[in-house]
CSV table of C-alpha atoms in Angstrom, one decimal:
chain,number,residue,atom,x,y,z
A,281,UNK,CA,75.9,92.2,94.1
A,282,UNK,CA,79.4,92.9,92.6
A,283,UNK,CA,79.5,96.2,94.6
A,284,UNK,CA,78.4,94.5,97.8
A,285,UNK,CA,81.1,91.8,97.5
A,286,UNK,CA,83.9,94.1,96.4
A,287,UNK,CA,83.0,96.9,98.7
A,288,UNK,CA,83.2,95.1,102.0
A,289,UNK,CA,86.1,96.0,104.3
A,290,UNK,CA,87.2,92.3,104.5
A,291,UNK,CA,88.2,92.3,100.8
A,292,UNK,CA,91.5,93.6,102.3
A,293,UNK,CA,92.2,90.1,103.5
A,294,UNK,CA,92.7,88.9,99.9
A,295,UNK,CA,94.3,92.1,98.6
A,296,UNK,CA,97.9,90.8,98.9
A,297,UNK,CA,96.8,87.5,97.3
A,298,UNK,CA,95.5,89.5,94.4
A,299,UNK,CA,98.7,91.5,94.0
A,300,UNK,CA,100.8,88.3,94.0
A,301,UNK,CA,98.7,86.6,91.4
A,302,UNK,CA,98.7,89.6,89.1
A,303,UNK,CA,102.4,90.2,89.5
A,304,UNK,CA,103.3,86.6,88.7
A,305,UNK,CA,102.4,87.4,85.1
A,306,UNK,CA,105.8,88.1,83.5
A,307,UNK,CA,104.6,91.2,81.7
A,308,UNK,CA,103.1,92.7,85.0
A,309,UNK,CA,106.4,91.9,86.8
A,310,UNK,CA,108.5,93.6,84.1
A,311,UNK,CA,106.2,96.7,84.2
A,312,UNK,CA,106.4,96.9,87.9
A,313,UNK,CA,110.2,96.5,87.9
A,314,UNK,CA,110.7,99.2,85.3
A,315,UNK,CA,107.9,101.7,85.9
A,316,UNK,CA,106.1,101.2,89.2
A,317,UNK,CA,106.7,103.2,92.4
A,318,UNK,CA,105.7,100.3,94.6
A,319,UNK,CA,109.1,99.9,96.2
A,320,UNK,CA,109.7,103.6,97.1
A,321,UNK,CA,106.1,104.6,97.7
A,322,UNK,CA,104.1,101.5,98.5
A,323,UNK,CA,101.2,103.2,100.3
A,324,UNK,CA,100.6,105.8,97.6
A,325,UNK,CA,100.6,102.9,95.0
A,326,UNK,CA,98.0,101.0,97.1
A,327,UNK,CA,95.9,104.2,97.4
A,328,UNK,CA,96.0,104.7,93.6
A,329,UNK,CA,95.0,101.1,93.0
A,330,UNK,CA,92.0,101.4,95.4
A,331,UNK,CA,91.0,104.7,93.8
A,332,UNK,CA,91.0,103.2,90.4
A,333,UNK,CA,88.9,100.3,91.6
A,334,UNK,CA,86.3,102.7,92.9
A,335,UNK,CA,86.2,104.5,89.6
A,336,UNK,CA,85.8,101.2,87.7
A,337,UNK,CA,83.2,99.4,89.9
A,338,UNK,CA,81.4,102.1,91.8
A,339,UNK,CA,81.0,105.0,89.3
A,340,UNK,CA,78.3,105.4,86.7
A,341,UNK,CA,78.8,104.5,83.1
A,342,UNK,CA,80.4,107.9,82.3
A,343,UNK,CA,82.8,107.5,85.2
A,344,UNK,CA,83.6,103.9,84.2
A,345,UNK,CA,84.4,104.9,80.6
A,346,UNK,CA,86.5,107.8,81.7
A,347,UNK,CA,88.6,105.6,84.0
A,348,UNK,CA,89.1,102.9,81.3
A,349,UNK,CA,90.3,105.7,78.9
A,350,UNK,CA,92.7,107.0,81.6
A,351,UNK,CA,94.1,103.5,82.3
A,352,UNK,CA,94.6,102.9,78.6
A,353,UNK,CA,96.5,106.2,78.2
A,354,UNK,CA,98.7,105.3,81.3
A,355,UNK,CA,99.3,101.7,80.2
A,356,UNK,CA,100.2,102.7,76.7
A,357,UNK,CA,103.4,104.1,78.1
A,358,UNK,CA,104.3,100.9,79.9
A,359,UNK,CA,106.2,98.9,77.4
A,360,UNK,CA,109.8,97.6,76.9
A,361,UNK,CA,111.9,94.5,77.3
A,362,UNK,CA,112.2,92.5,80.4
A,363,UNK,CA,115.4,91.1,82.0
A,364,UNK,CA,115.2,88.0,79.7
A,365,UNK,CA,115.0,90.0,76.5
A,366,UNK,CA,111.3,89.4,76.1
A,367,UNK,CA,109.2,92.4,74.8
A,368,UNK,CA,106.2,93.4,77.0
A,369,UNK,CA,103.4,95.9,76.9
A,370,UNK,CA,100.7,96.6,79.5
A,371,UNK,CA,98.2,96.8,76.7
A,372,UNK,CA,98.6,93.1,75.9
A,373,UNK,CA,95.0,91.7,75.9
A,374,UNK,CA,96.0,88.4,77.5
A,375,UNK,CA,97.7,90.3,80.4
A,376,UNK,CA,94.7,92.7,80.9
A,377,UNK,CA,92.3,89.8,81.0
A,378,UNK,CA,94.4,88.0,83.6
A,379,UNK,CA,94.5,91.2,85.8
A,380,UNK,CA,90.7,91.6,85.5
A,381,UNK,CA,89.8,87.9,86.1
A,382,UNK,CA,92.0,87.6,89.1
A,383,UNK,CA,90.0,90.4,90.8
A,384,UNK,CA,86.8,88.5,90.2
A,385,UNK,CA,88.4,85.3,91.4
A,386,UNK,CA,89.7,86.9,94.6
A,387,UNK,CA,86.2,88.1,95.4
A,388,UNK,CA,84.9,84.5,95.2
A,389,UNK,CA,87.9,83.3,97.2
A,390,UNK,CA,87.1,85.7,100.0
A,391,UNK,CA,83.7,84.1,100.3
A,392,UNK,CA,85.0,80.6,100.2
A,393,UNK,CA,87.7,81.2,102.7
A,394,UNK,CA,85.2,82.7,105.1
A,395,UNK,CA,83.2,79.5,105.1
A,396,UNK,CA,80.3,81.1,103.2
A,397,UNK,CA,80.9,80.5,99.5
A,398,UNK,CA,78.7,82.0,96.8
A,399,UNK,CA,76.1,79.6,95.3
A,400,UNK,CA,76.3,78.7,91.6
A,401,UNK,CA,73.4,81.2,90.9
A,402,UNK,CA,75.2,83.9,92.8
A,403,UNK,CA,78.5,83.2,91.0
A,404,UNK,CA,76.7,83.5,87.7
A,405,UNK,CA,75.1,86.7,88.7
A,406,UNK,CA,78.2,88.4,90.0
A,407,UNK,CA,80.3,87.2,87.0
A,408,UNK,CA,77.7,88.7,84.7
A,409,UNK,CA,77.9,92.0,86.5
A,410,UNK,CA,81.7,91.8,86.3
A,411,UNK,CA,81.7,91.1,82.6
A,412,UNK,CA,79.5,94.1,82.0
A,413,UNK,CA,82.3,96.3,83.5
A,414,UNK,CA,84.9,94.4,81.5
A,415,UNK,CA,83.0,95.0,78.3
A,416,UNK,CA,84.1,98.7,78.5
A,417,UNK,CA,87.7,97.6,78.0
A,418,UNK,CA,86.9,96.3,74.6
A,419,UNK,CA,88.9,93.1,75.0
A,420,UNK,CA,88.2,89.9,73.0
A,421,UNK,CA,85.5,87.8,74.6
A,422,UNK,CA,87.2,84.6,73.8
A,423,UNK,CA,90.1,85.5,76.2
A,424,UNK,CA,87.7,85.5,79.2
A,425,UNK,CA,86.3,82.3,80.8
A,426,UNK,CA,82.9,81.8,79.2
A,427,UNK,CA,81.0,81.4,82.5
A,428,UNK,CA,81.7,81.6,86.2
A,429,UNK,CA,82.1,77.8,86.2
A,430,UNK,CA,85.0,78.1,83.8
A,431,UNK,CA,87.0,80.5,86.0
A,432,UNK,CA,88.8,77.8,88.2
A,433,UNK,CA,90.0,75.9,85.1
A,434,UNK,CA,91.2,79.2,83.5
A,435,UNK,CA,93.1,80.1,86.7
A,436,UNK,CA,94.8,76.7,87.0
A,437,UNK,CA,95.7,76.7,83.3
A,438,UNK,CA,97.2,80.2,83.4
A,439,UNK,CA,99.2,79.4,86.6
A,440,UNK,CA,100.8,76.4,84.9
A,441,UNK,CA,101.3,77.8,81.4
A,442,UNK,CA,102.1,81.5,82.0
A,443,UNK,CA,103.0,82.6,85.5
A,444,UNK,CA,106.5,82.9,86.9
A,445,UNK,CA,108.0,83.2,90.4
A,446,UNK,CA,109.9,86.5,89.6
A,447,UNK,CA,111.9,88.7,91.9
A,448,UNK,CA,108.8,91.0,92.1
A,449,UNK,CA,106.7,88.2,93.4
A,450,UNK,CA,109.3,87.2,96.0
A,451,UNK,CA,109.6,90.9,97.1
A,452,UNK,CA,105.9,91.2,97.5
A,453,UNK,CA,105.7,88.1,99.7
A,454,UNK,CA,108.8,88.5,101.8
A,455,UNK,CA,110.4,92.0,101.8
A,456,UNK,CA,108.2,94.9,100.8
A,457,UNK,CA,106.4,95.3,104.2
A,458,UNK,CA,109.6,94.7,106.2
A,459,UNK,CA,111.1,97.7,104.3
A,460,UNK,CA,108.0,99.9,104.0
A,461,UNK,CA,108.0,103.4,105.5
A,462,UNK,CA,105.4,104.2,108.1
A,463,UNK,CA,101.9,105.0,106.7
A,464,UNK,CA,101.0,108.7,107.1
A,465,UNK,CA,97.8,107.7,108.9
A,466,UNK,CA,99.7,106.0,111.7
A,467,UNK,CA,99.9,109.2,113.7
A,468,UNK,CA,101.3,108.9,117.2
A,469,UNK,CA,102.0,105.2,116.6
A,470,UNK,CA,104.8,106.0,114.1
A,471,UNK,CA,107.6,105.3,116.6
A,472,UNK,CA,106.3,101.8,117.0
A,473,UNK,CA,106.3,101.2,113.2
A,474,UNK,CA,109.5,99.1,113.1
A,475,UNK,CA,107.8,96.6,115.4
A,476,UNK,CA,104.4,96.8,113.8
A,477,UNK,CA,105.7,96.3,110.3
A,478,UNK,CA,107.6,93.2,111.4
A,479,UNK,CA,104.3,91.7,112.8
A,480,UNK,CA,102.4,92.9,109.7
A,481,UNK,CA,104.9,91.4,107.3
A,482,UNK,CA,104.7,88.0,109.0
A,483,UNK,CA,100.9,88.0,109.1
A,484,UNK,CA,100.5,89.1,105.5
A,485,UNK,CA,103.1,86.6,104.2
A,486,UNK,CA,101.6,83.7,106.1
A,487,UNK,CA,98.0,84.6,105.2
A,488,UNK,CA,98.8,85.2,101.6
A,489,UNK,CA,100.6,81.9,101.1
A,490,UNK,CA,97.9,80.0,102.9
A,491,UNK,CA,95.2,81.6,100.7
A,492,UNK,CA,96.9,81.3,97.3
A,493,UNK,CA,95.4,78.7,94.9
A,494,UNK,CA,96.7,75.2,95.5
A,495,UNK,CA,98.0,75.1,91.9
A,496,UNK,CA,100.1,78.3,92.6
A,497,UNK,CA,101.6,76.9,95.7
A,498,UNK,CA,102.4,73.6,94.1
A,499,UNK,CA,103.9,75.2,91.0
A,500,UNK,CA,106.3,77.4,93.0
A,501,UNK,CA,106.8,75.2,96.0
A,502,UNK,CA,105.2,77.4,98.6
A,503,UNK,CA,104.4,75.6,101.8
A,504,UNK,CA,101.1,76.2,103.6
A,505,UNK,CA,101.9,75.5,107.2
A,506,UNK,CA,99.4,74.4,109.8
A,507,UNK,CA,100.0,77.7,111.6
A,508,UNK,CA,99.2,79.7,108.4
A,509,UNK,CA,96.1,77.6,107.8
A,510,UNK,CA,94.9,78.3,111.3
A,511,UNK,CA,95.6,82.1,110.8
A,512,UNK,CA,93.6,82.1,107.6
A,513,UNK,CA,90.7,80.2,109.2
A,514,UNK,CA,90.6,82.6,112.2
A,515,UNK,CA,90.9,85.8,110.2
A,516,UNK,CA,88.5,85.1,107.4
A,517,UNK,CA,85.7,83.6,109.6
A,518,UNK,CA,86.2,86.1,112.3
A,519,UNK,CA,85.9,89.0,109.9
A,520,UNK,CA,82.8,87.5,108.4
A,521,UNK,CA,81.2,87.4,111.8
A,522,UNK,CA,82.3,91.0,112.6
A,523,UNK,CA,81.0,92.3,109.3
A,524,UNK,CA,77.7,90.5,109.6
A,525,UNK,CA,77.2,92.2,113.0
A,526,UNK,CA,77.9,95.7,111.7
A,527,UNK,CA,75.2,98.1,110.4
A,528,UNK,CA,75.4,98.3,106.6
A,529,UNK,CA,76.9,101.8,106.5
A,530,UNK,CA,79.9,100.6,108.5
A,531,UNK,CA,80.3,97.4,106.5
A,532,UNK,CA,81.4,98.9,103.2
A,533,UNK,CA,84.4,101.0,102.1
A,534,UNK,CA,82.5,102.7,99.4
A,535,UNK,CA,78.7,103.7,99.3
A,536,UNK,CA,76.8,101.0,97.4
A,537,UNK,CA,75.0,103.6,95.4
A,538,UNK,CA,78.3,104.5,93.8
A,539,UNK,CA,80.3,107.7,93.4
A,540,UNK,CA,79.9,110.7,91.0
A,541,UNK,CA,81.5,110.3,87.6
A,542,UNK,CA,83.1,113.7,87.9
A,543,UNK,CA,83.9,115.8,90.9
A,544,UNK,CA,82.4,119.2,91.6
A,545,UNK,CA,84.1,122.0,89.8
A,546,UNK,CA,86.7,123.5,92.2
A,547,UNK,CA,86.0,126.9,90.9
A,548,UNK,CA,82.2,126.9,91.1
A,549,UNK,CA,82.2,130.3,92.8
A,550,UNK,CA,84.8,131.8,90.5
A,551,UNK,CA,84.9,135.5,90.5
A,552,UNK,CA,86.7,135.8,93.8
A,553,UNK,CA,89.5,133.6,95.0
A,554,UNK,CA,88.8,131.4,97.9
A,555,UNK,CA,91.1,131.3,100.9
A,556,UNK,CA,92.2,128.3,102.7
A,557,UNK,CA,90.3,127.6,105.9
A,558,UNK,CA,91.9,128.8,109.1
A,559,UNK,CA,93.5,126.3,111.3
A,560,UNK,CA,94.8,126.5,114.8
A,561,UNK,CA,97.5,123.9,113.9
A,562,UNK,CA,100.8,125.5,113.0
A,563,UNK,CA,103.7,123.6,111.7
A,564,UNK,CA,107.0,124.1,113.5
A,565,UNK,CA,109.7,126.0,111.7
A,566,UNK,CA,112.2,123.7,110.0
A,567,UNK,CA,115.3,123.0,112.1
A,568,UNK,CA,118.5,124.1,110.7
A,569,UNK,CA,121.8,122.5,111.5
A,570,UNK,CA,124.3,124.6,113.2
A,571,UNK,CA,127.6,124.8,111.3
A,572,UNK,CA,128.5,122.9,108.2
A,573,UNK,CA,126.7,122.6,104.9
A,574,UNK,CA,123.4,120.7,105.2
A,575,UNK,CA,122.7,120.8,101.5
A,576,UNK,CA,124.3,117.4,100.6
A,577,UNK,CA,122.2,115.6,103.1
A,578,UNK,CA,119.1,117.4,101.9
A,579,UNK,CA,119.9,116.6,98.3
A,580,UNK,CA,120.3,112.9,99.1
A,581,UNK,CA,117.0,112.8,101.0
A,582,UNK,CA,115.3,114.7,98.1
A,583,UNK,CA,116.8,112.2,95.6
A,584,UNK,CA,115.5,109.2,97.6
A,585,UNK,CA,112.1,110.5,98.5
A,586,UNK,CA,111.1,112.5,95.4
A,587,UNK,CA,113.2,111.8,92.3
A,588,UNK,CA,113.8,108.0,92.7
A,589,UNK,CA,110.1,107.1,92.3
A,590,UNK,CA,110.9,103.5,91.4
A,591,UNK,CA,113.2,102.9,94.3
A,592,UNK,CA,116.0,101.3,92.4
A,593,UNK,CA,118.7,103.8,93.6
A,594,UNK,CA,118.9,105.8,90.3
A,595,UNK,CA,116.6,107.9,88.2
A,596,UNK,CA,115.6,107.6,84.6
A,597,UNK,CA,112.8,108.4,82.3
A,598,UNK,CA,110.5,106.1,84.2
A,599,UNK,CA,110.9,108.0,87.4
A,600,UNK,CA,110.0,111.3,85.8
A,601,UNK,CA,107.0,109.7,84.0
A,602,UNK,CA,105.9,108.4,87.4
A,603,UNK,CA,106.0,112.0,88.7
A,604,UNK,CA,103.8,113.1,85.8
A,605,UNK,CA,101.4,110.2,86.6
A,606,UNK,CA,101.1,111.4,90.2
A,607,UNK,CA,100.4,115.0,89.0
A,608,UNK,CA,97.7,113.8,86.6
A,609,UNK,CA,96.1,111.3,88.9
A,610,UNK,CA,93.7,113.6,90.9
A,611,UNK,CA,92.9,115.8,87.9
A,612,UNK,CA,90.2,115.3,85.3
A,613,UNK,CA,92.4,116.1,82.3
A,614,UNK,CA,91.6,115.5,78.6
A,615,UNK,CA,94.2,113.4,76.7
A,616,UNK,CA,95.9,116.5,75.2
A,617,UNK,CA,96.4,118.2,78.5
A,618,UNK,CA,97.6,115.0,80.2
A,619,UNK,CA,100.0,114.4,77.3
A,620,UNK,CA,101.4,117.9,77.8
A,621,UNK,CA,102.3,117.1,81.4
A,622,UNK,CA,104.0,113.8,80.5
A,623,UNK,CA,105.9,115.6,77.7
A,624,UNK,CA,107.1,118.3,80.0
A,625,UNK,CA,108.4,115.9,82.6
A,626,UNK,CA,110.2,114.0,79.8
A,627,UNK,CA,111.8,117.3,78.8
A,628,UNK,CA,113.0,117.8,82.3
A,629,UNK,CA,114.4,114.3,82.4
A,630,UNK,CA,116.4,115.0,79.2
A,631,UNK,CA,118.0,118.0,80.9
A,632,UNK,CA,118.7,116.0,84.1
A,633,UNK,CA,120.4,113.3,82.0
A,634,UNK,CA,122.4,115.7,79.9
A,635,UNK,CA,123.8,117.6,82.9
A,636,UNK,CA,124.2,114.8,85.5
A,637,UNK,CA,124.8,111.4,83.8
A,638,UNK,CA,128.6,111.5,84.2
A,639,UNK,CA,129.2,107.9,83.1
A,640,UNK,CA,126.8,108.0,80.2
A,641,UNK,CA,124.8,104.9,81.2
A,642,UNK,CA,121.4,106.6,80.7
A,643,UNK,CA,120.6,106.9,84.4
A,644,UNK,CA,121.5,109.3,87.2
A,645,UNK,CA,122.7,107.9,90.5
A,646,UNK,CA,122.4,109.7,93.8
A,647,UNK,CA,126.0,110.7,93.8
A,648,UNK,CA,125.9,112.0,90.3
A,649,UNK,CA,122.8,114.1,91.2
A,650,UNK,CA,124.4,115.5,94.4
A,651,UNK,CA,127.7,116.3,92.6
A,652,UNK,CA,126.0,118.1,89.7
A,653,UNK,CA,123.7,120.1,92.0
A,654,UNK,CA,126.6,121.2,94.3
A,655,UNK,CA,128.5,122.2,91.1
A,656,UNK,CA,125.7,124.6,90.4
A,657,UNK,CA,123.7,123.0,87.6
A,658,UNK,CA,120.5,124.3,89.3
A,659,UNK,CA,121.6,127.9,88.7
A,660,UNK,CA,122.1,127.3,84.9
A,661,UNK,CA,119.4,129.3,82.9
A,662,UNK,CA,119.3,126.5,80.4
A,663,UNK,CA,118.5,123.8,83.0
A,664,UNK,CA,115.9,126.0,84.7
A,665,UNK,CA,114.1,127.5,81.8
A,666,UNK,CA,114.3,124.6,79.4
A,667,UNK,CA,114.1,121.8,81.9
A,668,UNK,CA,112.7,122.2,85.4
A,669,UNK,CA,110.5,125.2,84.7
A,670,UNK,CA,108.9,123.4,81.7
A,671,UNK,CA,107.7,120.7,84.1
A,672,UNK,CA,106.6,123.1,86.9
A,673,UNK,CA,104.7,125.3,84.5
A,674,UNK,CA,103.0,122.2,83.0
A,675,UNK,CA,101.8,121.3,86.5
A,676,UNK,CA,100.5,124.8,87.1
A,677,UNK,CA,98.5,124.8,83.8
A,678,UNK,CA,97.1,121.3,84.5
A,679,UNK,CA,95.9,122.4,87.9
A,680,UNK,CA,94.4,125.7,86.6
A,681,UNK,CA,91.1,124.1,85.7
A,682,UNK,CA,89.4,127.3,84.7
A,683,UNK,CA,92.3,128.9,82.8
A,684,UNK,CA,92.3,132.0,85.0
A,685,UNK,CA,96.0,132.2,85.2
A,686,UNK,CA,96.1,131.6,89.0
A,687,UNK,CA,95.3,128.8,91.4
A,688,UNK,CA,92.7,129.3,94.0
A,689,UNK,CA,92.7,127.3,97.2
A,690,UNK,CA,90.2,124.8,95.9
A,691,UNK,CA,92.3,124.1,92.8
A,692,UNK,CA,95.4,123.8,95.0
A,693,UNK,CA,93.6,121.3,97.2
A,694,UNK,CA,92.5,119.2,94.2
A,695,UNK,CA,96.1,118.5,93.1
A,696,UNK,CA,97.9,118.5,96.4
A,697,UNK,CA,95.2,117.3,98.8
A,698,UNK,CA,94.0,113.8,99.5
A,699,UNK,CA,93.6,111.4,102.3
A,700,UNK,CA,97.4,111.3,102.9
A,701,UNK,CA,97.7,115.1,103.5
A,702,UNK,CA,96.8,116.7,106.8
A,703,UNK,CA,94.7,119.9,106.3
A,704,UNK,CA,97.2,121.9,108.3
A,705,UNK,CA,100.0,120.9,105.9
A,706,UNK,CA,97.8,121.7,102.9
A,707,UNK,CA,97.0,125.2,104.3
A,708,UNK,CA,100.6,125.8,105.2
A,709,UNK,CA,101.7,124.8,101.7
A,710,UNK,CA,99.2,127.2,100.1
A,711,UNK,CA,100.4,130.1,102.3
A,712,UNK,CA,104.0,129.3,101.5
A,713,UNK,CA,103.3,129.6,97.8
A,714,UNK,CA,101.0,132.6,98.1
A,715,UNK,CA,103.9,135.0,98.5
A,716,UNK,CA,101.9,138.2,98.3
A,717,UNK,CA,99.1,136.9,100.5
A,718,UNK,CA,96.3,137.7,98.1
A,719,UNK,CA,94.6,134.3,98.5
A,720,UNK,CA,95.7,132.9,95.1
A,721,UNK,CA,98.8,131.6,93.6
A,722,UNK,CA,100.1,133.1,90.3
A,723,UNK,CA,102.2,131.2,87.9
A,724,UNK,CA,105.3,133.1,88.8
A,725,UNK,CA,104.8,132.4,92.5
A,726,UNK,CA,104.3,128.8,91.8
A,727,UNK,CA,107.4,128.5,89.7
A,728,UNK,CA,109.5,130.5,92.2
A,729,UNK,CA,108.4,128.3,95.2
A,730,UNK,CA,108.9,125.0,93.4
A,731,UNK,CA,112.2,126.0,91.9
A,732,UNK,CA,113.5,126.4,95.5
A,733,UNK,CA,111.9,123.1,96.4
A,734,UNK,CA,113.3,121.1,93.5
A,735,UNK,CA,116.8,122.6,93.8
A,736,UNK,CA,116.8,121.8,97.5
A,737,UNK,CA,118.6,125.0,98.4
A,738,UNK,CA,116.6,125.7,101.5
A,739,UNK,CA,114.6,123.7,104.1
A,740,UNK,CA,111.4,125.2,102.6
A,741,UNK,CA,108.7,122.5,102.4
A,742,UNK,CA,106.3,124.4,100.2
A,743,UNK,CA,104.7,122.2,97.7
A,744,UNK,CA,106.0,119.0,99.3
A,745,UNK,CA,102.8,117.2,98.3
A,746,UNK,CA,103.4,117.7,94.6
A,747,UNK,CA,104.7,114.2,94.1
A,748,UNK,CA,103.2,112.6,97.2
A,749,UNK,CA,105.0,111.5,100.2
A,750,UNK,CA,105.9,107.9,101.1
């Protein structure tokens, strides 16, 4: 029953409501402000969240435990001090329970808002299934509401006693969609994105405010207008009617029987390297500007789209750790190999900081980055061999699942592929890195290609999916 409720497409109607409730916890808001990529890469962040949900609630027990372990390793790195001087950690049991319970509460809210609420017996059943999943997090039982009937009181109490209307909450409600880049799946509609996102921002804001718990709206003085109430009524009830008319296989985002706990080995037919499938699609050659030095513009674009993962206009350790996270996300790495990737990116950051942080404030701005790169820091053997190459080689070894010393096409697809990447782009990237054309990428080929990419010396787009695109 939990899978049937969570897996319906209409759960998307309460997704933003869920994000707002979770972010209103001060520790979550601080973690997002300092470590999250939601400002610079919102769609990738949403995709990662959805993927994690699938692993938690639709995998078998082995897959569930693997995802819990991965989340704990990731969250262990999210700690610090917020803008008010308060220490925070993503491993705080109170915070983790809040994040989990809000997910359950949003499922029940979806049913209530659609005019077809769960019965007391259904609530008890789904809450029992939900708590079975939560048990794998090994959190104190006393922090959870004892029964489904206790959840509303828990929500109201936490809203009054703990939650805050932070800048992160305000940004989620009013600004993020108005500034978001076009989703990659938009295709030919991308030119219309400025208009579409204006409409989407309005609808999501009004719907979310209308659907938030009454205690939340009262606490933070958010007005539920009659227009917003009508919008909520129409969308929720309309989607319920649409979903009930669809055949079951069209109704759910994820198969109800679940997903495998581990993917098929990408090198199952090892012994001969596989080649990328042929494609009639050919990417156009990059345009080069006539006259003038185009490198400063490329460097600034590279800084914004790749290095500044948190979207705050400067780079720091958190940005490089976010890159490491994006590398590790699609791979099934053990804790030691995952730790090696994070350590390698931290090493790269230390070299970036040492060579580029002109004012010594512990961060690198766009202008500091461009100035240092134009001055030739990217040709320094120390920066390359002890900084950038350490990170690039760590990515290669993480992707080399069978330890063969090269990447076949399947291993390449695992780390650089995904729903956001067009197959033609993926094949093009593989061919760009496979310099000698033997159908596999050696470590030297990998390092050479990504050195060119990360130093932004050419218009070469090889490996542009390494860190994901907006």
